Amino acid sequence: MVDWLSLAVPFAYLGVLLGSLATFSSLYRKRKATKAFSLEPWFPAHVQRDIYFNLLHLDPPKDSGSKEKKSPAVPESVLKAALLRRAIEDIKRVMQLRSQKQALAMLLQRGSVGDDLWQRFTRAEKEMEEEVRDVVAEANAYVPGWGQTIFQSANEMLNNDLYRERMEREQAKLEEERKWWEKKKANTQEEFMKELDAEAANATPSRKQSDGAATPNSSTPAIKTPDSSSGAPPSVAGSSDDDGVLVEADEQGKK
Amino acid sequence: MSSIDIYNPLPLHLDPTSKAITLGHPTTSTSTTALATELTALNTLHRALLETPSQIPPPPLPINPKRSAQITKLRDSANAAYRKNHFADAARLYGYAIDMALGRPGWEPVTLARDELAALYANRAQAWMSQRLWVEGLVDARCSVESKAVGNVKAWWRGGKCLVEMGRWEEAGRFVERGLEIEGRESEGGKELVGLLGEVREGLERKNRV
């Protein structure tokens, strides 16, 4: 009887101690987890990876009916293509991380950025490491030895894509340039016509008639070589009289 | 289940005959359009992969000689057309060769595509220039130097020439100077670039005088 009472005190002490420790540890862990969870991921959602996993888990179509065709719904070639796309995106991300690391480390050292930014970064780094390892393992599972070359191929594909995009952008400028050139050609033609008119005004009426008829043909060389036409006005103006000079002044105003 | 196995579910649908992957429920928002473009890229890649042995991209080297042979053939016929002064035909044939070279599967080395396309664009620029189509020539020359800046004097010169012909002196000066920086004045083509630069300066002066 007495034994029980004297024993209860240390037991109660132990119970309170362990209980408080347990609650503290669980609270601490929970808070840390929520804090880590609340950190924004470094990269946006990995679409290619999502597609790949979705394809892996895609159910076979139910309406097919044929029970003997128990092969996976998605052919392996599609999965391989999806894996390759995933590898390309991985390369992009890994390169991004590599280029950002130095700058970020420097900023952190100077105290310009917060600690949780660095935490986010290291977490992304770790995730990417895991991701790359996973892709290599998956590739090896499809074709033994593919793991060694998948990232090499993906890198080449990425570079090719970038290069083609740049070429497309350059070629896309063609329309704009062409429009500009048409406008400029029209301008030079107008100037040339004015010049012709000025010349024709000086000439006899009969010559004016023939000049007007000849303009469509004679205007073509002027369109094609504007540099010669832009160089020509002084000489033309020099040879003609006041009217020609007026035209030249007009031109200057336009330019 | 580790974090690597977690993924976002997407409404994907597999076409049983063509094996193309499409979105199950077509909705319009920015995220789904991005997803749709990604899926088209995936389907194109899949079709390209189907033609390879064991359906994985072969290692970058050695390359498949078939496409190279086709491109060379097109280029040769384009060169022949150019020599016969059929410039429009030559430009068209160079265009086919360029399309063919652009269509190389992505896993082939990018340097190969760059070299090939640099030459083809430069040649097409020449074909345009022979027809006095300066805009087209300029765009192709720009593409060519963009593909391969070093050892591409011809393209630098052609681009500069097109700008000169259009009377864009300042741009021509900048373009040719950049070409000179990269190619150096000492080389054979460098001298021609220096000559063109002189022409540009003259034109600029003339324009300022007017």
CSV table of C-alpha atoms in Angstrom, one decimal:
chain,number,residue,atom,x,y,z
A,1,MET,CA,0.0,0.0,0.0
A,2,VAL,CA,2.7,2.4,1.0
A,3,ASP,CA,4.8,1.0,-1.8
A,4,TRP,CA,2.3,2.1,-4.4
A,5,LEU,CA,2.1,5.6,-3.1
A,6,SER,CA,5.9,6.1,-3.0
A,7,LEU,CA,6.2,4.6,-6.5
A,8,ALA,CA,3.5,6.8,-8.0
A,9,VAL,CA,5.6,10.0,-7.6
A,10,PRO,CA,8.6,8.9,-9.8
A,11,PHE,CA,6.2,7.4,-12.3
A,12,ALA,CA,4.2,10.6,-12.5
A,13,TYR,CA,7.4,12.5,-12.9
A,14,LEU,CA,8.6,10.2,-15.7
A,15,GLY,CA,5.2,10.4,-17.4
A,16,VAL,CA,5.1,14.2,-17.4
A,17,LEU,CA,8.7,14.4,-18.6
A,18,LEU,CA,8.2,12.0,-21.5
A,19,GLY,CA,4.8,13.5,-22.4
A,20,SER,CA,6.2,17.0,-22.7
A,21,LEU,CA,9.1,15.8,-24.7
A,22,ALA,CA,6.9,13.9,-27.1
A,23,THR,CA,4.6,16.8,-27.6
A,24,PHE,CA,7.5,19.1,-28.1
A,25,SER,CA,9.1,16.9,-30.7
A,26,SER,CA,5.9,16.2,-32.6
A,27,LEU,CA,5.1,19.9,-32.7
A,28,TYR,CA,8.5,20.9,-33.7
A,29,ARG,CA,8.6,18.3,-36.5
A,30,LYS,CA,5.2,19.3,-37.7
A,31,ARG,CA,6.1,23.0,-37.8
A,32,LYS,CA,9.3,22.2,-39.7
A,33,ALA,CA,7.5,20.0,-42.2
A,34,THR,CA,4.9,22.7,-42.9
A,35,LYS,CA,7.6,25.3,-43.2
A,36,ALA,CA,9.5,23.1,-45.7
A,37,PHE,CA,6.2,22.3,-47.5
A,38,SER,CA,5.3,25.9,-47.7
A,39,LEU,CA,8.5,26.7,-49.5
A,40,GLU,CA,7.7,27.3,-53.1
A,41,PRO,CA,9.3,24.8,-55.5
A,42,TRP,CA,12.2,26.1,-57.5
A,43,PHE,CA,10.8,25.0,-60.8
A,44,PRO,CA,7.2,25.0,-62.1
A,45,ALA,CA,5.5,21.6,-62.6
A,46,HIS,CA,7.5,19.2,-64.6
A,47,VAL,CA,4.9,18.6,-67.4
A,48,GLN,CA,7.0,16.1,-69.3
A,49,ARG,CA,7.5,14.0,-66.2
A,50,ASP,CA,3.7,14.2,-65.4
A,51,ILE,CA,2.9,13.0,-68.9
A,52,TYR,CA,5.4,10.2,-68.6
A,53,PHE,CA,3.9,8.9,-65.4
A,54,ASN,CA,0.4,9.4,-66.6
A,55,LEU,CA,1.1,7.3,-69.6
A,56,LEU,CA,2.7,4.6,-67.4
A,57,HIS,CA,-0.5,4.4,-65.4
A,58,LEU,CA,-2.9,4.9,-68.2
A,59,ASP,CA,-5.6,2.3,-68.0
A,60,PRO,CA,-6.2,0.1,-71.1
A,61,PRO,CA,-9.2,1.2,-73.0
A,62,LYS,CA,-12.3,-0.5,-71.7
A,63,ASP,CA,-14.3,-0.5,-74.8
A,64,SER,CA,-11.9,-2.7,-76.7
A,65,GLY,CA,-13.5,-5.8,-75.3
A,66,SER,CA,-10.8,-8.2,-76.5
A,67,LYS,CA,-9.6,-9.9,-73.4
A,68,GLU,CA,-6.7,-11.7,-74.9
A,69,LYS,CA,-5.0,-8.5,-75.8
A,70,LYS,CA,-3.6,-7.9,-72.3
A,71,SER,CA,-0.7,-5.9,-73.5
A,72,PRO,CA,-0.1,-2.5,-71.8
A,73,ALA,CA,-2.4,0.2,-73.1
A,74,VAL,CA,0.4,2.5,-74.2
A,75,PRO,CA,3.0,1.1,-76.6
A,76,GLU,CA,6.5,1.2,-75.4
A,77,SER,CA,7.6,3.5,-78.2
A,78,VAL,CA,5.3,6.2,-76.9
A,79,LEU,CA,6.8,5.7,-73.4
A,80,LYS,CA,10.3,6.0,-74.8
A,81,ALA,CA,9.4,9.2,-76.6
A,82,ALA,CA,7.9,10.5,-73.4
A,83,LEU,CA,11.0,9.6,-71.5
A,84,LEU,CA,13.1,11.3,-74.0
A,85,ARG,CA,11.1,14.5,-73.7
A,86,ARG,CA,11.4,14.2,-69.9
A,87,ALA,CA,15.2,13.9,-70.3
A,88,ILE,CA,15.3,17.0,-72.4
A,89,GLU,CA,13.4,19.0,-69.8
A,90,ASP,CA,15.7,17.6,-67.2
A,91,ILE,CA,18.8,18.8,-69.1
A,92,LYS,CA,17.2,22.3,-69.3
A,93,ARG,CA,16.7,22.4,-65.6
A,94,VAL,CA,20.0,21.0,-64.6
A,95,MET,CA,21.8,23.6,-66.8
A,96,GLN,CA,19.6,26.3,-65.2
A,97,LEU,CA,20.6,25.1,-61.8
A,98,ARG,CA,24.2,25.0,-62.7
A,99,SER,CA,24.2,28.5,-64.1
A,100,GLN,CA,22.3,29.9,-61.1
A,101,LYS,CA,24.3,28.3,-58.4
A,102,GLN,CA,27.4,30.5,-58.4
A,103,ALA,CA,25.4,33.7,-58.5
A,104,LEU,CA,23.1,32.6,-55.8
A,105,ALA,CA,25.9,31.4,-53.5
A,106,MET,CA,27.5,34.8,-53.9
A,107,LEU,CA,24.3,36.6,-53.1
A,108,LEU,CA,23.8,34.4,-50.0
A,109,GLN,CA,27.3,35.2,-48.8
A,110,ARG,CA,26.7,38.9,-49.0
A,111,GLY,CA,23.4,38.4,-47.3
A,112,SER,CA,21.4,39.8,-50.2
A,113,VAL,CA,19.0,36.9,-50.3
A,114,GLY,CA,17.3,35.0,-47.6
A,115,ASP,CA,18.1,31.6,-46.3
A,116,ASP,CA,14.9,30.0,-47.5
A,117,LEU,CA,15.8,30.9,-51.1
A,118,TRP,CA,19.0,28.9,-50.7
A,119,GLN,CA,16.9,26.1,-49.1
A,120,ARG,CA,14.6,26.0,-52.0
A,121,PHE,CA,17.6,25.9,-54.3
A,122,THR,CA,19.3,23.0,-52.6
A,123,ARG,CA,16.1,21.1,-52.5
A,124,ALA,CA,15.6,21.6,-56.2
A,125,GLU,CA,19.2,20.4,-56.8
A,126,LYS,CA,18.6,17.3,-54.8
A,127,GLU,CA,15.3,16.6,-56.6
A,128,MET,CA,17.0,17.0,-60.0
A,129,GLU,CA,19.8,14.6,-59.0
A,130,GLU,CA,17.1,12.0,-58.1
A,131,GLU,CA,15.2,12.8,-61.2
A,132,VAL,CA,18.2,12.2,-63.5
A,133,ARG,CA,19.0,9.0,-61.7
A,134,ASP,CA,15.5,7.9,-62.2
A,135,VAL,CA,15.5,8.7,-65.9
A,136,VAL,CA,18.7,6.7,-66.4
A,137,ALA,CA,17.3,3.8,-64.6
A,138,GLU,CA,14.1,3.9,-66.6
A,139,ALA,CA,16.0,4.1,-69.9
A,140,ASN,CA,18.1,1.1,-68.9
A,141,ALA,CA,15.0,-0.8,-68.2
A,142,TYR,CA,13.7,-0.2,-71.8
A,143,VAL,CA,16.9,-1.0,-73.6
A,144,PRO,CA,20.0,-2.0,-71.8
A,145,GLY,CA,22.7,0.6,-72.2
A,146,TRP,CA,20.3,3.4,-73.2
A,147,GLY,CA,21.0,5.1,-69.9
A,148,GLN,CA,24.4,6.0,-71.0
A,149,THR,CA,23.3,7.8,-74.2
A,150,ILE,CA,19.9,9.2,-73.3
A,151,PHE,CA,21.2,12.4,-71.9
A,152,GLN,CA,23.6,12.8,-74.7
A,153,SER,CA,20.8,12.5,-77.2
A,154,ALA,CA,18.6,14.7,-75.2
A,155,ASN,CA,21.3,17.4,-75.1
A,156,GLU,CA,21.8,17.2,-78.8
A,157,MET,CA,18.0,17.5,-79.3
A,158,LEU,CA,17.8,20.5,-77.0
A,159,ASN,CA,20.5,22.3,-78.9
A,160,ASN,CA,19.0,21.4,-82.2
A,161,ASP,CA,15.6,22.7,-81.0
A,162,LEU,CA,17.2,26.0,-79.9
A,163,TYR,CA,19.0,26.4,-83.2
A,164,ARG,CA,15.9,25.7,-85.3
A,165,GLU,CA,13.9,28.2,-83.2
A,166,ARG,CA,16.5,30.8,-83.9
A,167,MET,CA,16.5,30.1,-87.6
A,168,GLU,CA,12.7,30.3,-87.6
A,169,ARG,CA,12.9,33.7,-85.9
A,170,GLU,CA,15.3,35.0,-88.4
A,171,GLN,CA,13.2,33.7,-91.3
A,172,ALA,CA,10.1,35.2,-89.7
A,173,LYS,CA,11.6,38.6,-90.1
A,174,LEU,CA,11.4,38.2,-93.9
A,175,GLU,CA,7.8,39.4,-94.1
A,176,GLU,CA,8.5,42.6,-92.1
A,177,GLU,CA,11.6,43.4,-94.0
A,178,ARG,CA,9.8,42.8,-97.2
A,179,LYS,CA,7.1,45.2,-96.2
A,180,TRP,CA,9.6,47.9,-95.3
A,181,TRP,CA,11.4,47.4,-98.6
A,182,GLU,CA,8.1,47.6,-100.6
A,183,LYS,CA,7.4,50.9,-98.9
A,184,LYS,CA,10.8,52.2,-99.5
A,185,LYS,CA,10.7,51.1,-103.1
A,186,ALA,CA,7.3,52.9,-103.5
A,187,ASN,CA,8.8,56.0,-102.0
A,188,THR,CA,11.8,56.0,-104.3
A,189,GLN,CA,9.5,55.4,-107.2
A,190,GLU,CA,7.4,58.3,-106.3
A,191,GLU,CA,10.4,60.5,-106.1
A,192,PHE,CA,11.6,59.2,-109.4
A,193,MET,CA,8.2,59.9,-111.0
A,194,LYS,CA,8.2,63.4,-109.6
A,195,GLU,CA,11.6,63.9,-111.1
A,196,LEU,CA,10.3,62.6,-114.4
A,197,ASP,CA,7.4,64.9,-114.2
A,198,ALA,CA,9.6,67.8,-113.5
A,199,GLU,CA,11.7,66.9,-116.4
A,200,ALA,CA,8.7,66.4,-118.6
A,201,ALA,CA,7.3,69.8,-117.6
A,202,ASN,CA,10.5,71.4,-118.9
A,203,ALA,CA,10.3,69.4,-122.2
A,204,THR,CA,8.0,70.0,-125.0
A,205,PRO,CA,4.4,68.6,-124.7
A,206,SER,CA,5.1,65.9,-127.2
A,207,ARG,CA,8.1,64.7,-125.2
A,208,LYS,CA,6.0,64.6,-122.1
A,209,GLN,CA,3.6,62.3,-123.8
A,210,SER,CA,6.3,59.8,-124.6
A,211,ASP,CA,7.9,60.1,-121.2
A,212,GLY,CA,4.7,59.2,-119.5
A,213,ALA,CA,4.3,56.2,-121.7
A,214,ALA,CA,7.8,55.1,-120.9
A,215,THR,CA,7.6,55.5,-117.1
A,216,PRO,CA,6.5,52.0,-116.2
A,217,ASN,CA,9.4,50.5,-118.0
A,218,SER,CA,12.0,53.0,-117.1
A,219,SER,CA,11.1,53.0,-113.4
A,220,THR,CA,12.2,49.5,-112.8
A,221,PRO,CA,15.9,50.0,-112.7
A,222,ALA,CA,15.4,52.8,-110.3
A,223,ILE,CA,13.5,50.5,-107.9
A,224,LYS,CA,16.1,47.9,-108.0
A,225,THR,CA,19.1,50.2,-107.3
A,226,PRO,CA,18.0,52.9,-105.0
A,227,ASP,CA,21.6,53.7,-104.1
A,228,SER,CA,22.2,54.8,-107.6
A,229,SER,CA,19.0,56.7,-107.6
A,230,SER,CA,19.7,58.3,-104.3
A,231,GLY,CA,23.1,59.2,-105.7
A,232,ALA,CA,21.6,60.4,-109.0
A,233,PRO,CA,19.4,63.3,-107.9
A,234,PRO,CA,22.3,65.8,-107.6
A,235,SER,CA,23.5,65.1,-111.1
A,236,VAL,CA,20.0,65.2,-112.5
A,237,ALA,CA,19.2,68.4,-110.6
A,238,GLY,CA,22.4,69.9,-111.7
A,239,SER,CA,21.6,69.4,-115.4
A,240,SER,CA,18.1,70.7,-115.2
A,241,ASP,CA,17.0,74.1,-114.1
A,242,ASP,CA,15.0,75.6,-111.2
A,243,ASP,CA,12.2,73.0,-111.3
A,244,GLY,CA,14.7,70.2,-110.8
A,245,VAL,CA,16.3,72.0,-107.8
A,246,LEU,CA,12.9,72.3,-106.2
A,247,VAL,CA,12.3,68.6,-106.5
A,248,GLU,CA,15.6,68.0,-104.8
A,249,ALA,CA,14.8,70.2,-101.9
A,250,ASP,CA,11.5,68.3,-101.7
A,251,GLU,CA,13.4,65.1,-101.4
A,252,GLN,CA,15.5,66.3,-98.7
A,253,GLY,CA,12.5,67.2,-96.7
A,254,LYS,CA,11.2,63.7,-97.0
A,255,LYS,CA,14.4,62.1,-95.9
B,1,MET,CA,6.3,5.9,-51.9
B,2,SER,CA,9.1,8.4,-52.3
B,3,SER,CA,8.6,11.9,-53.6
B,4,ILE,CA,10.0,10.8,-57.0
B,5,ASP,CA,6.9,8.8,-57.6
B,6,ILE,CA,4.4,11.6,-57.0
B,7,TYR,CA,3.0,13.2,-60.1
B,8,ASN,CA,0.1,15.3,-61.2
B,9,PRO,CA,-2.7,13.4,-62.9
B,10,LEU,CA,-3.5,14.7,-66.4
B,11,PRO,CA,-6.5,13.8,-68.6
B,12,LEU,CA,-4.5,12.0,-71.3
B,13,HIS,CA,-6.1,9.9,-74.0
B,14,LEU,CA,-4.4,7.4,-76.3
B,15,ASP,CA,-5.7,7.0,-79.8
B,16,PRO,CA,-5.9,3.3,-80.4
B,17,THR,CA,-5.0,3.3,-84.1
B,18,SER,CA,-2.5,6.2,-84.5
B,19,LYS,CA,-1.1,5.8,-81.0
B,20,ALA,CA,-1.2,9.6,-80.7
B,21,ILE,CA,-1.6,11.1,-77.2
B,22,THR,CA,-4.3,13.7,-76.9
B,23,LEU,CA,-6.0,15.5,-74.1
B,24,GLY,CA,-9.1,13.8,-72.8
B,25,HIS,CA,-11.2,16.8,-72.1
B,26,PRO,CA,-10.3,19.7,-74.3
B,27,THR,CA,-10.5,22.9,-72.2
B,28,THR,CA,-9.1,26.2,-73.0
B,29,SER,CA,-6.7,27.8,-70.6
B,30,THR,CA,-3.0,28.7,-70.7
B,31,SER,CA,-1.9,25.6,-68.8
B,32,THR,CA,-3.7,23.3,-71.2
B,33,THR,CA,-2.4,25.0,-74.3
B,34,ALA,CA,1.1,24.5,-73.0
B,35,LEU,CA,0.3,20.9,-72.3
B,36,ALA,CA,-1.2,20.5,-75.8
B,37,THR,CA,2.0,21.9,-77.5
B,38,GLU,CA,4.0,19.5,-75.4
B,39,LEU,CA,1.8,16.6,-76.5
B,40,THR,CA,2.2,17.5,-80.1
B,41,ALA,CA,6.0,17.6,-79.6
B,42,LEU,CA,5.7,14.2,-78.0
B,43,ASN,CA,3.7,12.8,-80.9
B,44,THR,CA,6.1,14.1,-83.5
B,45,LEU,CA,9.0,12.7,-81.6
B,46,HIS,CA,7.2,9.4,-81.3
B,47,ARG,CA,6.7,9.2,-85.0
B,48,ALA,CA,10.4,10.0,-85.6
B,49,LEU,CA,11.4,7.4,-83.1
B,50,LEU,CA,9.4,4.7,-84.8
B,51,GLU,CA,11.8,4.8,-87.7
B,52,THR,CA,14.8,4.1,-85.7
B,53,PRO,CA,16.1,0.6,-84.7
B,54,SER,CA,14.8,-0.6,-81.4
B,55,GLN,CA,12.9,2.8,-81.2
B,56,ILE,CA,15.5,4.7,-79.2
B,57,PRO,CA,17.6,7.5,-80.7
B,58,PRO,CA,20.9,6.1,-81.9
B,59,PRO,CA,24.1,7.7,-80.4
B,60,PRO,CA,24.9,11.0,-82.1
B,61,LEU,CA,27.7,9.4,-84.2
B,62,PRO,CA,27.8,7.8,-86.7
B,63,ILE,CA,25.0,9.6,-88.6
B,64,ASN,CA,22.5,8.2,-91.0
B,65,PRO,CA,24.0,8.8,-94.5
B,66,LYS,CA,20.7,8.7,-96.3
B,67,ARG,CA,19.6,12.2,-95.5
B,68,SER,CA,23.0,13.7,-96.1
B,69,ALA,CA,23.1,12.1,-99.5
B,70,GLN,CA,19.7,13.6,-100.3
B,71,ILE,CA,20.8,17.0,-99.2
B,72,THR,CA,24.0,16.8,-101.2
B,73,LYS,CA,22.0,15.8,-104.3
B,74,LEU,CA,19.6,18.7,-103.9
B,75,ARG,CA,22.5,21.1,-103.4
B,76,ASP,CA,24.3,19.8,-106.5
B,77,SER,CA,21.2,20.3,-108.7
B,78,ALA,CA,20.7,23.7,-107.2
B,79,ASN,CA,24.4,24.6,-108.0
B,80,ALA,CA,23.9,23.3,-111.5
B,81,ALA,CA,20.8,25.5,-111.9
B,82,TYR,CA,22.7,28.5,-110.6
B,83,ARG,CA,25.5,27.9,-113.1
B,84,LYS,CA,23.0,27.8,-115.9
B,85,ASN,CA,21.7,31.2,-114.7
B,86,HIS,CA,18.4,29.7,-113.6
B,87,PHE,CA,18.4,31.7,-110.4
B,88,ALA,CA,14.8,31.2,-109.4
B,89,ASP,CA,15.1,27.5,-109.8
B,90,ALA,CA,18.3,27.5,-107.9
B,91,ALA,CA,16.8,29.4,-105.0
B,92,ARG,CA,13.8,27.0,-105.0
B,93,LEU,CA,16.1,23.9,-104.9
B,94,TYR,CA,18.3,25.4,-102.2
B,95,GLY,CA,15.0,25.9,-100.3
B,96,TYR,CA,14.2,22.2,-100.6
B,97,ALA,CA,17.7,21.4,-99.4
B,98,ILE,CA,17.3,23.7,-96.4
B,99,ASP,CA,14.0,22.2,-95.5
B,100,MET,CA,15.6,18.8,-95.7
B,101,ALA,CA,18.5,19.8,-93.5
B,102,LEU,CA,16.1,21.4,-91.0
B,103,GLY,CA,14.2,18.2,-90.9
B,104,ARG,CA,17.1,16.2,-89.6
B,105,PRO,CA,16.1,14.3,-86.5
B,106,GLY,CA,17.0,16.2,-83.4
B,107,TRP,CA,19.4,13.7,-82.0
B,108,GLU,CA,21.9,14.2,-84.8
B,109,PRO,CA,24.8,16.5,-83.9
B,110,VAL,CA,23.8,20.1,-84.0
B,111,THR,CA,27.2,21.1,-85.4
B,112,LEU,CA,26.5,19.1,-88.5
B,113,ALA,CA,23.2,20.8,-89.1
B,114,ARG,CA,24.8,24.2,-88.5
B,115,ASP,CA,27.6,23.6,-91.0
B,116,GLU,CA,25.2,22.3,-93.6
B,117,LEU,CA,22.7,25.0,-93.2
B,118,ALA,CA,25.3,27.8,-93.1
B,119,ALA,CA,26.5,26.8,-96.6
B,120,LEU,CA,22.9,26.3,-97.9
B,121,TYR,CA,21.7,29.6,-96.6
B,122,ALA,CA,24.7,31.4,-98.0
B,123,ASN,CA,24.2,29.8,-101.4
B,124,ARG,CA,20.5,30.7,-101.4
B,125,ALA,CA,21.4,34.2,-100.5
B,126,GLN,CA,23.6,34.3,-103.6
B,127,ALA,CA,20.7,33.0,-105.7
B,128,TRP,CA,18.4,35.7,-104.4
B,129,MET,CA,21.0,38.3,-105.0
B,130,SER,CA,21.4,37.3,-108.5
B,131,GLN,CA,17.7,38.0,-108.9
B,132,ARG,CA,18.1,41.3,-107.2
B,133,LEU,CA,15.9,40.2,-104.3
B,134,TRP,CA,17.9,41.9,-101.6
B,135,VAL,CA,15.5,41.3,-98.7
B,136,GLU,CA,15.5,37.6,-99.2
B,137,GLY,CA,19.2,37.6,-99.6
B,138,LEU,CA,19.7,39.6,-96.5
B,139,VAL,CA,17.6,37.3,-94.4
B,140,ASP,CA,19.3,34.2,-95.7
B,141,ALA,CA,22.8,35.7,-95.2
B,142,ARG,CA,21.8,36.6,-91.6
B,143,CYS,CA,20.7,33.0,-91.0
B,144,SER,CA,24.0,31.8,-92.5
B,145,VAL,CA,26.2,33.8,-90.2
B,146,GLU,CA,24.0,33.0,-87.3
B,147,SER,CA,24.5,29.3,-88.0
B,148,LYS,CA,28.3,29.6,-88.4
B,149,ALA,CA,30.0,32.9,-87.7
B,150,VAL,CA,33.6,31.8,-88.2
B,151,GLY,CA,34.9,30.9,-91.6
B,152,ASN,CA,31.8,32.2,-93.4
B,153,VAL,CA,33.2,35.3,-95.2
B,154,LYS,CA,31.0,34.8,-98.1
B,155,ALA,CA,27.8,35.1,-96.1
B,156,TRP,CA,29.1,38.2,-94.3
B,157,TRP,CA,29.9,39.8,-97.6
B,158,ARG,CA,26.6,38.9,-99.1
B,159,GLY,CA,24.6,40.2,-96.2
B,160,GLY,CA,26.6,43.5,-96.3
B,161,LYS,CA,26.1,43.7,-100.0
B,162,CYS,CA,22.3,43.3,-99.7
B,163,LEU,CA,22.2,46.1,-97.1
B,164,VAL,CA,24.2,48.3,-99.4
B,165,GLU,CA,21.9,47.6,-102.3
B,166,MET,CA,19.0,48.6,-100.2
B,167,GLY,CA,20.7,51.8,-99.1
B,168,ARG,CA,20.8,50.8,-95.4
B,169,TRP,CA,24.3,52.2,-94.9
B,170,GLU,CA,24.5,52.3,-91.2
B,171,GLU,CA,23.3,48.7,-90.8
B,172,ALA,CA,25.7,47.6,-93.6
B,173,GLY,CA,28.6,49.2,-91.8
B,174,ARG,CA,27.7,47.5,-88.5
B,175,PHE,CA,27.2,44.1,-90.2
B,176,VAL,CA,30.4,44.2,-92.2
B,177,GLU,CA,32.4,45.4,-89.2
B,178,ARG,CA,31.2,42.5,-87.1
B,179,GLY,CA,32.1,40.2,-89.9
B,180,LEU,CA,35.6,41.7,-90.1
B,181,GLU,CA,36.0,41.3,-86.3
B,182,ILE,CA,35.2,37.6,-86.6
B,183,GLU,CA,37.0,36.8,-89.8
B,184,GLY,CA,40.0,39.1,-89.5
B,185,ARG,CA,41.4,41.5,-92.1
B,186,GLU,CA,44.2,39.3,-93.2
B,187,SER,CA,42.2,36.4,-94.8
B,188,GLU,CA,41.4,36.3,-98.5
B,189,GLY,CA,37.7,37.1,-97.8
B,190,GLY,CA,38.7,39.7,-95.3
B,191,LYS,CA,40.1,41.9,-98.0
B,192,GLU,CA,36.8,41.8,-99.8
B,193,LEU,CA,35.0,42.7,-96.7
B,194,VAL,CA,37.4,45.7,-96.2
B,195,GLY,CA,36.6,46.7,-99.8
B,196,LEU,CA,32.9,46.5,-99.1
B,197,LEU,CA,33.4,48.5,-95.9
B,198,GLY,CA,35.0,51.2,-98.0
B,199,GLU,CA,32.0,51.2,-100.3
B,200,VAL,CA,29.7,51.5,-97.3
B,201,ARG,CA,31.7,54.5,-95.9
B,202,GLU,CA,31.4,56.2,-99.3
B,203,GLY,CA,27.7,55.6,-99.5
B,204,LEU,CA,27.3,56.9,-95.9
B,205,GLU,CA,29.2,60.1,-96.8
B,206,ARG,CA,27.2,60.6,-100.0
B,207,LYS,CA,24.0,60.1,-98.0
B,208,ASN,CA,25.0,62.6,-95.4
B,209,ARG,CA,25.9,65.1,-98.1
B,210,VAL,CA,22.6,64.9,-99.8
